[in-house]
Coordinates of C-alpha atoms and ligand atoms in Angstrom, one line a residue:
P25 CA -24.2 69.3 70.5
Q26 CA -26.4 66.9 68.3
T27 CA -26.4 67.6 64.5
L28 CA -29.5 68.3 62.8
K29 CA -29.3 65.1 60.6
D30 CA -28.7 63.0 63.7
R31 CA -31.7 64.4 65.5
L32 CA -33.8 63.9 62.5
A33 CA -32.6 60.3 62.2
E34 CA -33.5 59.8 65.7
L35 CA -37.0 61.5 65.3
I36 CA -37.9 59.6 61.9
P37 CA -38.8 56.1 63.3
G38 CA -41.3 57.4 65.8
E39 CA -43.0 59.7 63.2
Q40 CA -43.2 56.8 60.9
E41 CA -45.0 54.7 63.6
N42 CA -47.3 57.8 64.4
V43 CA -48.5 58.0 60.8
K44 CA -48.7 54.2 60.6
N45 CA -50.9 54.1 63.8
L46 CA -53.0 57.1 62.9
R47 CA -53.8 55.6 59.2
T48 CA -54.5 52.0 60.7
E49 CA -57.0 53.4 63.4
H50 CA -58.7 56.0 61.2
G51 CA -57.5 55.7 57.6
N52 CA -61.0 55.3 56.3
K53 CA -62.7 58.1 57.9
K54 CA -64.0 60.8 55.8
I55 CA -62.5 64.3 56.5
C56 CA -63.7 66.6 53.6
E57 CA -66.6 66.8 51.2
V58 CA -65.9 68.4 47.5
T59 CA -68.2 70.6 45.7
L60 CA -68.3 70.9 41.7
D61 CA -67.5 74.7 42.3
Q62 CA -64.4 73.7 44.2
V63 CA -63.2 71.5 41.4
Y64 CA -63.4 74.7 39.0
T65 CA -61.8 77.1 41.5
G66 CA -58.5 75.9 42.1
M67 CA -59.5 73.2 44.6
R68 CA -59.8 76.1 47.2
G69 CA -60.5 74.6 50.6
I70 CA -60.1 70.8 49.3
I71 CA -58.1 69.0 52.1
G72 CA -55.7 66.4 50.3
L73 CA -51.9 67.3 51.5
V74 CA -49.9 66.6 54.5
W75 CA -47.7 69.4 55.5
E76 CA -45.7 69.1 58.9
G77 CA -43.9 72.2 59.3
S78 CA -46.7 74.9 59.3
V79 CA -50.6 75.4 59.3
L80 CA -52.4 78.5 58.1
D81 CA -55.3 79.6 59.8
S82 CA -57.7 82.2 57.9
E83 CA -58.0 84.4 60.7
E84 CA -54.7 84.2 62.7
G85 CA -52.1 83.5 59.8
I86 CA -49.4 81.2 59.8
R87 CA -48.0 79.0 62.8
F88 CA -44.8 77.4 62.4
R89 CA -44.9 74.0 64.4
G90 CA -47.7 75.5 66.4
K91 CA -45.8 78.8 67.2
T92 CA -47.0 82.2 65.7
I93 CA -44.4 84.6 64.2
P94 CA -44.3 87.0 67.2
E95 CA -43.6 83.7 69.3
C96 CA -40.6 82.6 66.7
Q97 CA -39.3 86.1 66.9
Q98 CA -39.0 85.8 70.5
I99 CA -37.5 82.3 70.9
L100 CA -35.6 81.7 68.2
P101 CA -31.6 82.3 68.3
K102 CA -30.5 85.5 67.2
A103 CA -27.0 86.7 65.8
P104 CA -24.6 88.1 68.3
G105 CA -25.9 91.6 69.0
G106 CA -29.0 90.9 66.5
Q107 CA -32.6 91.4 67.5
E108 CA -34.3 89.3 64.5
P109 CA -34.5 85.5 64.6
L110 CA -32.1 83.6 62.3
P111 CA -33.8 81.7 59.4
E112 CA -31.3 78.7 60.4
G113 CA -33.3 78.4 63.8
L114 CA -36.6 78.2 61.7
F115 CA -35.4 75.7 59.4
W116 CA -34.5 73.4 62.3
L117 CA -37.9 74.2 63.9
L118 CA -39.6 73.2 60.6
L119 CA -37.7 70.0 60.3
T120 CA -37.7 68.8 63.8
G121 CA -40.3 70.4 65.6
E122 CA -37.9 71.4 68.2
V123 CA -36.3 74.9 68.9
P124 CA -32.7 74.7 68.4
S125 CA -30.0 75.9 70.9
E126 CA -28.0 78.7 69.9
Q127 CA -24.9 76.6 69.3
Q128 CA -26.8 74.2 67.1
V129 CA -27.9 77.3 65.1
R130 CA -24.3 78.5 64.9
D131 CA -23.5 75.0 63.6
L132 CA -25.8 75.1 61.1
S133 CA -24.8 78.6 59.8
A134 CA -21.2 77.0 59.6
E135 CA -22.4 73.8 57.8
W136 CA -24.1 76.0 55.0
A137 CA -21.1 78.2 54.7
A138 CA -19.0 75.2 54.2
R139 CA -21.4 73.6 51.6
A140 CA -21.8 77.0 49.9
E141 CA -19.3 76.9 47.0
L142 CA -20.8 76.8 43.4
P143 CA -19.5 74.4 40.7
S144 CA -17.8 76.5 37.7
Y145 CA -20.5 75.4 35.3
I146 CA -23.3 76.9 37.4
G147 CA -21.6 80.6 37.5
E148 CA -20.7 80.2 33.8
L149 CA -24.7 79.2 33.2
I150 CA -25.7 82.4 35.0
D151 CA -23.1 84.6 33.1
R152 CA -24.3 83.8 29.8
C153 CA -27.9 84.4 30.5
P154 CA -29.2 87.6 28.5
S155 CA -29.6 90.5 30.7
T156 CA -33.3 90.7 29.5
L157 CA -33.9 87.3 31.1
H158 CA -35.9 87.6 34.2
P159 CA -33.9 87.0 37.4
M160 CA -36.5 84.4 38.6
A161 CA -36.0 82.4 35.1
Q162 CA -32.1 82.6 35.9
F163 CA -32.5 81.4 39.2
S164 CA -34.5 78.5 38.1
L165 CA -32.5 77.7 35.5
A166 CA -29.4 77.7 37.7
V167 CA -31.1 75.5 40.2
T168 CA -32.3 73.2 37.7
A169 CA -28.6 72.7 36.5
L170 CA -27.7 71.8 40.2
E171 CA -29.2 68.5 39.2
G172 CA -25.6 67.7 38.4
E173 CA -24.7 67.8 42.0
S174 CA -27.7 65.5 43.1
T175 CA -26.6 62.7 45.6
F176 CA -30.2 61.4 45.3
S177 CA -30.2 61.0 41.5
K178 CA -26.8 59.3 41.5
A179 CA -27.7 57.0 44.3
Y180 CA -31.1 56.2 42.6
E181 CA -29.5 55.4 39.5
K182 CA -27.2 52.9 41.2
G183 CA -30.2 51.4 43.1
I184 CA -31.1 52.4 46.7
N185 CA -33.2 51.2 49.7
K186 CA -36.5 53.3 49.7
K187 CA -35.6 53.5 53.5
E188 CA -32.4 55.8 52.4
Y189 CA -34.5 58.1 50.3
W190 CA -34.5 60.8 53.2
I191 CA -30.8 60.6 53.6
Y192 CA -30.2 61.7 50.1
T193 CA -33.0 64.2 50.1
F194 CA -31.6 65.6 53.3
E195 CA -27.9 66.0 51.8
D196 CA -29.2 67.3 48.4
S197 CA -31.5 70.0 50.5
M198 CA -28.7 70.8 52.6
N199 CA -26.5 71.7 49.7
L200 CA -29.2 73.6 47.8
I201 CA -29.7 75.6 50.8
A202 CA -26.2 76.4 51.1
K203 CA -25.8 77.4 47.3
V204 CA -28.9 79.3 46.5
P205 CA -27.5 82.5 48.0
G206 CA -24.4 82.4 45.8
I207 CA -26.8 81.7 42.6
A208 CA -29.1 84.8 43.9
A209 CA -26.2 87.0 44.5
R210 CA -24.6 86.1 41.2
I211 CA -27.6 87.1 39.3
Y212 CA -28.0 90.4 41.3
R213 CA -24.2 91.5 40.7
N214 CA -24.3 90.3 37.0
L215 CA -27.5 92.2 36.2
F216 CA -27.2 95.3 38.4
R217 CA -23.6 95.6 39.7
D218 CA -20.1 95.0 38.6
G219 CA -20.4 91.0 38.0
K220 CA -18.3 90.4 41.1
V221 CA -19.5 88.4 44.1
A222 CA -17.8 88.5 47.6
D223 CA -16.6 85.2 49.3
I224 CA -18.7 83.4 51.7
Q225 CA -17.4 84.4 55.3
K226 CA -17.3 80.9 57.1
D227 CA -17.9 82.3 60.4
K228 CA -21.0 84.4 59.7
D229 CA -24.6 83.6 59.6
Y230 CA -26.6 82.8 56.3
S231 CA -28.3 86.0 56.1
F232 CA -25.3 87.9 56.6
N233 CA -23.6 86.3 53.9
L234 CA -26.3 86.8 51.4
A235 CA -26.5 90.5 52.2
N236 CA -22.8 90.5 51.8
M237 CA -22.7 88.7 48.5
L238 CA -25.4 91.2 47.4
G239 CA -23.3 94.0 48.4
F240 CA -25.3 95.2 51.1
A241 CA -23.6 93.8 54.6
E242 CA -22.0 97.3 55.6
N243 CA -25.6 98.3 56.7
K244 CA -26.2 96.0 59.6
D245 CA -29.8 97.0 59.7
F246 CA -30.3 95.4 56.3
V247 CA -28.6 92.5 57.6
E248 CA -31.2 92.4 60.3
L249 CA -33.9 92.8 57.7
L250 CA -32.6 89.8 55.8
R251 CA -32.7 87.7 58.9
L252 CA -36.4 88.6 59.4
Y253 CA -37.4 88.4 55.6
L254 CA -35.8 85.0 55.2
T255 CA -37.5 83.9 58.3
I256 CA -41.0 85.1 57.4
H257 CA -41.1 84.1 53.7
M258 CA -40.0 80.5 54.3
D259 CA -43.0 78.6 54.6
H260 CA -46.8 78.9 54.4
E261 CA -48.3 75.5 54.7
G262 CA -48.7 73.0 51.7
G263 CA -51.1 74.1 49.3
N264 CA -49.9 77.4 48.0
V265 CA -48.2 77.1 44.4
S266 CA -44.4 76.9 45.3
A267 CA -44.8 74.7 48.2
H268 CA -47.3 72.3 46.3
A269 CA -45.3 72.4 43.1
T270 CA -42.0 71.3 45.1
H271 CA -44.0 68.4 46.7
L272 CA -45.6 67.4 43.6
I273 CA -42.5 67.2 41.5
G274 CA -40.8 65.4 44.5
S275 CA -43.5 62.8 44.6
A276 CA -42.2 61.6 41.3
L277 CA -39.1 61.1 43.0
S278 CA -37.4 63.9 40.9
S279 CA -34.5 65.4 42.7
P280 CA -34.8 68.1 45.4
M281 CA -33.0 70.3 42.8
L282 CA -35.7 69.4 40.2
S283 CA -38.4 69.8 42.8
L284 CA -37.4 73.1 44.2
A285 CA -36.7 74.5 40.5
A286 CA -40.5 73.7 40.0
G287 CA -41.4 75.4 43.2
L288 CA -39.4 78.5 42.1
N289 CA -41.1 78.6 38.6
G290 CA -44.4 78.8 40.4
L291 CA -43.2 81.4 42.9
A292 CA -42.6 83.6 39.7
G293 CA -46.2 83.9 38.9
P294 CA -47.7 87.4 39.6
L295 CA -50.6 85.8 41.5
H296 CA -47.8 84.5 43.9
G297 CA -44.3 85.5 44.8
L298 CA -43.9 87.9 41.9
A299 CA -46.6 90.1 43.7
N300 CA -43.8 91.6 45.5
Q301 CA -42.3 92.9 42.6
E302 CA -45.7 94.2 41.1
V303 CA -46.5 95.9 44.5
L304 CA -43.2 98.2 44.4
R305 CA -43.9 99.0 40.7
W306 CA -47.7 99.7 41.3
L307 CA -46.5 102.1 44.2
V308 CA -44.0 103.8 42.3
K309 CA -46.4 104.5 39.4
M310 CA -48.9 105.7 41.8
K311 CA -46.6 108.0 43.1
E312 CA -45.6 109.2 39.7
T313 CA -49.2 109.6 38.8
I314 CA -50.7 111.3 41.8
G315 CA -47.5 112.9 43.5
D316 CA -46.4 113.2 47.1
N317 CA -48.3 113.8 50.3
V318 CA -51.7 112.7 48.6
S319 CA -55.3 112.9 50.2
E320 CA -57.3 109.4 50.7
K321 CA -59.3 110.6 48.4
R322 CA -56.5 110.5 45.7
I323 CA -55.3 107.2 46.8
S324 CA -58.9 105.7 46.7
D325 CA -59.3 107.0 43.2
Y326 CA -55.8 105.3 42.0
L327 CA -57.1 101.8 43.6
W328 CA -60.5 102.1 41.6
S329 CA -58.3 103.1 38.4
T330 CA -56.6 99.9 38.9
L331 CA -59.8 97.7 39.7
K332 CA -61.6 99.3 36.7
A333 CA -58.7 98.5 34.4
G334 CA -59.6 94.9 35.2
Q335 CA -56.3 94.4 37.0
V336 CA -55.7 93.1 40.6
V337 CA -54.5 95.4 43.2
P338 CA -50.9 93.6 43.9
G339 CA -50.3 92.5 47.5
Y340 CA -54.0 92.2 48.7
G341 CA -56.2 89.6 49.0
H342 CA -55.2 85.8 49.7
A343 CA -56.5 82.4 48.9
V344 CA -56.8 81.2 52.5
L345 CA -56.2 84.3 55.0
R346 CA -59.1 86.5 55.8
K347 CA -57.3 89.0 57.9
T348 CA -54.3 91.2 57.6
D349 CA -51.1 88.6 57.0
P350 CA -49.0 88.5 60.1
R351 CA -46.0 88.6 57.8
Y352 CA -47.3 92.1 56.7
M353 CA -47.5 93.0 60.3
A354 CA -44.0 92.0 61.1
Q355 CA -42.6 93.9 58.3
R356 CA -44.6 96.9 59.2
E357 CA -43.3 96.9 62.8
F358 CA -39.8 96.5 61.3
A359 CA -40.4 99.5 59.1
L360 CA -42.0 101.6 62.2
K361 CA -38.9 100.9 64.0
Y362 CA -36.2 101.5 61.4
L363 CA -37.8 103.7 58.8
P364 CA -40.8 105.5 60.0
E365 CA -40.3 108.5 57.9
D366 CA -39.6 106.8 54.6
P367 CA -42.0 108.3 52.0
M368 CA -42.7 105.0 50.3
F369 CA -43.5 103.2 53.7
K370 CA -45.9 106.3 54.5
L371 CA -47.5 105.6 51.3
V372 CA -47.8 101.8 52.0
S373 CA -49.3 102.8 55.4
Q374 CA -51.9 105.1 53.5
V375 CA -52.7 102.4 51.2
Y376 CA -53.1 99.9 54.0
K377 CA -55.9 102.3 55.5
I378 CA -57.6 102.8 52.5
A379 CA -57.6 99.7 50.2
P380 CA -59.7 97.1 52.5
R381 CA -62.3 99.7 52.2
V382 CA -62.2 100.1 48.5
L383 CA -61.8 96.3 48.0
A384 CA -64.8 95.7 50.2
E385 CA -66.7 97.9 48.3
H386 CA -65.5 96.7 44.9
G387 CA -67.2 93.5 46.3
K388 CA -65.1 90.8 44.6
T389 CA -62.1 89.5 46.7
K390 CA -63.0 87.3 49.8
N391 CA -60.1 89.0 51.7
P392 CA -59.2 92.7 51.2
Y393 CA -56.4 92.9 53.5
P394 CA -52.6 92.9 52.5
N395 CA -50.7 89.9 52.3
V396 CA -46.8 89.6 52.9
D397 CA -46.0 90.8 49.4
A398 CA -47.6 94.3 50.0
H399 CA -44.6 95.4 52.4
S400 CA -41.4 93.5 51.5
G401 CA -40.4 95.8 48.5
V402 CA -40.7 98.9 50.4
L403 CA -38.2 97.8 52.9
L404 CA -35.8 96.5 50.4
Q405 CA -35.7 99.9 48.4
Y406 CA -35.4 101.7 51.6
Y407 CA -31.9 100.1 51.6
G408 CA -30.8 100.7 48.1
L409 CA -32.0 97.5 46.8
T410 CA -34.4 99.1 44.3
E411 CA -34.4 96.6 41.3
S412 CA -37.8 95.5 41.9
N413 CA -37.8 92.6 39.2
Y414 CA -35.1 91.0 41.5
Y415 CA -37.3 90.7 44.9
T416 CA -38.9 87.5 44.0
V417 CA -35.5 86.0 43.8
L418 CA -35.2 86.6 47.5
F419 CA -38.4 85.0 48.3
G420 CA -37.1 82.1 46.5
V421 CA -34.1 82.0 48.6
S422 CA -36.3 81.9 51.6
R423 CA -38.9 79.7 50.1
A424 CA -36.0 76.9 49.7
L425 CA -35.8 76.7 53.6
G426 CA -39.4 76.1 54.0
V427 CA -40.3 73.5 51.2
L428 CA -37.2 71.3 51.4
P429 CA -38.0 70.2 55.2
Q430 CA -41.3 68.9 54.0
L431 CA -39.7 66.9 50.9
I432 CA -37.3 65.3 53.4
W433 CA -40.2 64.2 55.5
D434 CA -42.1 63.2 52.4
R435 CA -39.1 60.7 51.7
A436 CA -38.9 59.8 55.3
L437 CA -42.6 58.9 55.5
G438 CA -42.5 57.2 52.2
M439 CA -45.3 59.5 50.7
S440 CA -46.8 58.3 47.6
L441 CA -46.9 59.6 44.0
E442 CA -49.3 62.4 43.8
R443 CA -52.0 61.5 41.4
P444 CA -55.5 63.1 41.9
K445 CA -58.4 62.3 39.7
S446 CA -59.7 64.6 36.8
F447 CA -62.7 64.4 34.7
S448 CA -63.9 66.3 31.8
T449 CA -66.8 68.8 31.8
E450 CA -68.9 66.2 29.9
M451 CA -68.3 63.7 32.6
Y452 CA -69.0 66.2 35.3
K453 CA -72.2 66.9 33.7
K454 CA -72.9 63.2 33.9
I455 CA -71.9 62.8 37.4
V456 CA -73.9 65.6 38.8
K457 CA -77.0 64.3 37.0
K458 CA -76.9 61.4 38.9
L459 CA -76.6 63.0 42.5
Ligands
LIG26 N1 -57.4 93.0 43.6 C1 -58.6 92.9 42.8 N2 -59.2 91.7 42.6 C2 -59.0 90.8 43.5 C3 -58.1 90.7 44.4 C4 -57.3 92.0 44.4 N3 -56.1 92.1 45.4 N4 -57.9 89.6 45.0 C5 -58.7 88.8 44.8 N5 -59.6 89.4 43.8 C6 -60.6 88.8 42.7 C7 -60.2 87.7 42.1 O1 -59.3 87.9 41.0 C8 -61.3 87.0 41.5 O2 -62.1 87.7 40.7 P1 -62.8 87.0 39.4 O3 -63.9 86.3 40.1 O4 -63.3 87.8 38.4 O5 -61.9 85.7 39.1 C9 -62.3 87.2 43.0 O6 -61.7 88.6 43.6 C10 -62.4 86.3 44.0 O7 -61.1 85.9 44.2 P2 -60.8 85.4 45.8 O8 -61.3 84.2 46.1 O9 -60.9 86.3 46.9 O10 -59.1 85.1 45.6 P3 -58.5 83.8 45.2 O11 -58.2 82.9 46.2 O12 -59.1 83.3 43.9 O13 -56.9 84.4 44.8 C11 -54.9 85.8 45.1 C12 -56.0 85.1 45.7 C13 -54.1 86.0 46.1 C14 -54.5 85.1 43.9 C15 -55.8 87.1 44.8 O14 -56.3 87.7 46.1 C16 -54.9 88.1 44.0 O15 -54.9 87.9 42.9 N6 -54.2 89.2 44.7 C17 -53.3 89.8 44.2 C18 -52.0 89.3 44.0 C19 -51.3 89.1 45.2 O16 -51.1 89.9 46.0 N7 -50.5 87.7 45.2 C20 -49.9 87.6 46.4 C21 -50.3 86.6 47.4 C22 -49.4 85.9 48.3 C23 -48.4 85.3 47.8 O17 -48.7 84.0 47.4 O18 -47.1 85.7 47.8

């Protein structure tokens, strides 16, 4: 079967033509108006980015190349004997817009396994991190240091034709994706286990290898969870902090390594990916404070105590979504199937019943429903991965597979340096006076 790179090389000229024609015909049409409020509220709702892999609808949630999460769960290839989609398949779909064959997915697993080896300086760098350094900081540090392996940076230094940018971006992206599980596992094993990381198994899929290097592959349900987890956390259109940061840094022609590291630094914030760590901590603290098998009233009181302390309820609310996140639902369905009696899952379910009402009554958040981070920690802790400050690293491994396809397209489509306009408040005062 055709390799991913060959298929991409075939698709790129048509897509370049497509964008060129669109811009020639409609390039000066107005697609968005901007209010002063939007300028002061994180540019919410301002249209200004291109993201090919996915589009987020506020009611329905994410679609990857037009396909919902349940559709992807159905149509994407699975591991032999597995039921969950392989992240390899979604990566292929995001990059090409096409559903890969089983053989193409197996070949991609093999290609990533073949590229997985880490240069020794990366391992040494991670080993030298103090155990007090947050796993996400260690992760970002190691990905930044992979700059040493960037074929894009080396080629750029020598001088390359713009037309070839995407080829080096593709190579670097494939290497990055192949190497992040080894980095993630080394951080985990150093901080929480014996420091030893299992070898990559060249005949196994990406999620199995990550599970195995973490030390959890004996439980095949955990491997299945990881396949689902890595698939649904990958991509959430272009404006979220990690996606936008990766794209922004890439627009300066910084390498995929430096661009992804920027995205990971953004993912490490508590309003973004770190929320999954915050959720588990918040749930554990709730359990300690109010005990097991608690009434709705006590959970509701606990939610109010968080809000009254001027804190956010982690895992709830969203900048775009206005309904329950389908990524939350996919995880809930997994839990109903594999761990319906787990007390922490039961607590999550209870909070799901009560929090939207409390948040609506509180009246601030535009979306009182749970997002992806409200559920993931509870699944991981069930299988013994209880170290919540590690959780965002897994999110980051997955996010790499979602933001790098766009970076490849950015270079293939010759996307410009990103450089929006800013004004001072004084200047805005003058501008609005004239309106
Ligand atoms: N608990 C309490 N208050 C919340 C809230 C929550 N879960 N979600 C939003 N609010 C508050 C906001 O802090 C804001 O308050 P101020 O007016 O005082 O600033 C107000 O409601 C309006 O916010 P919004 O327009 O509804 O939400 P934003 O688009 O500004 O922010 C998000 C979105 C996700 C940052 C916010 O909902 C939040 O902080 N949630 C908790 C953290 C979280 O779960 N983040 C993970 C998101 C998914 C991901 O990226 O991984």
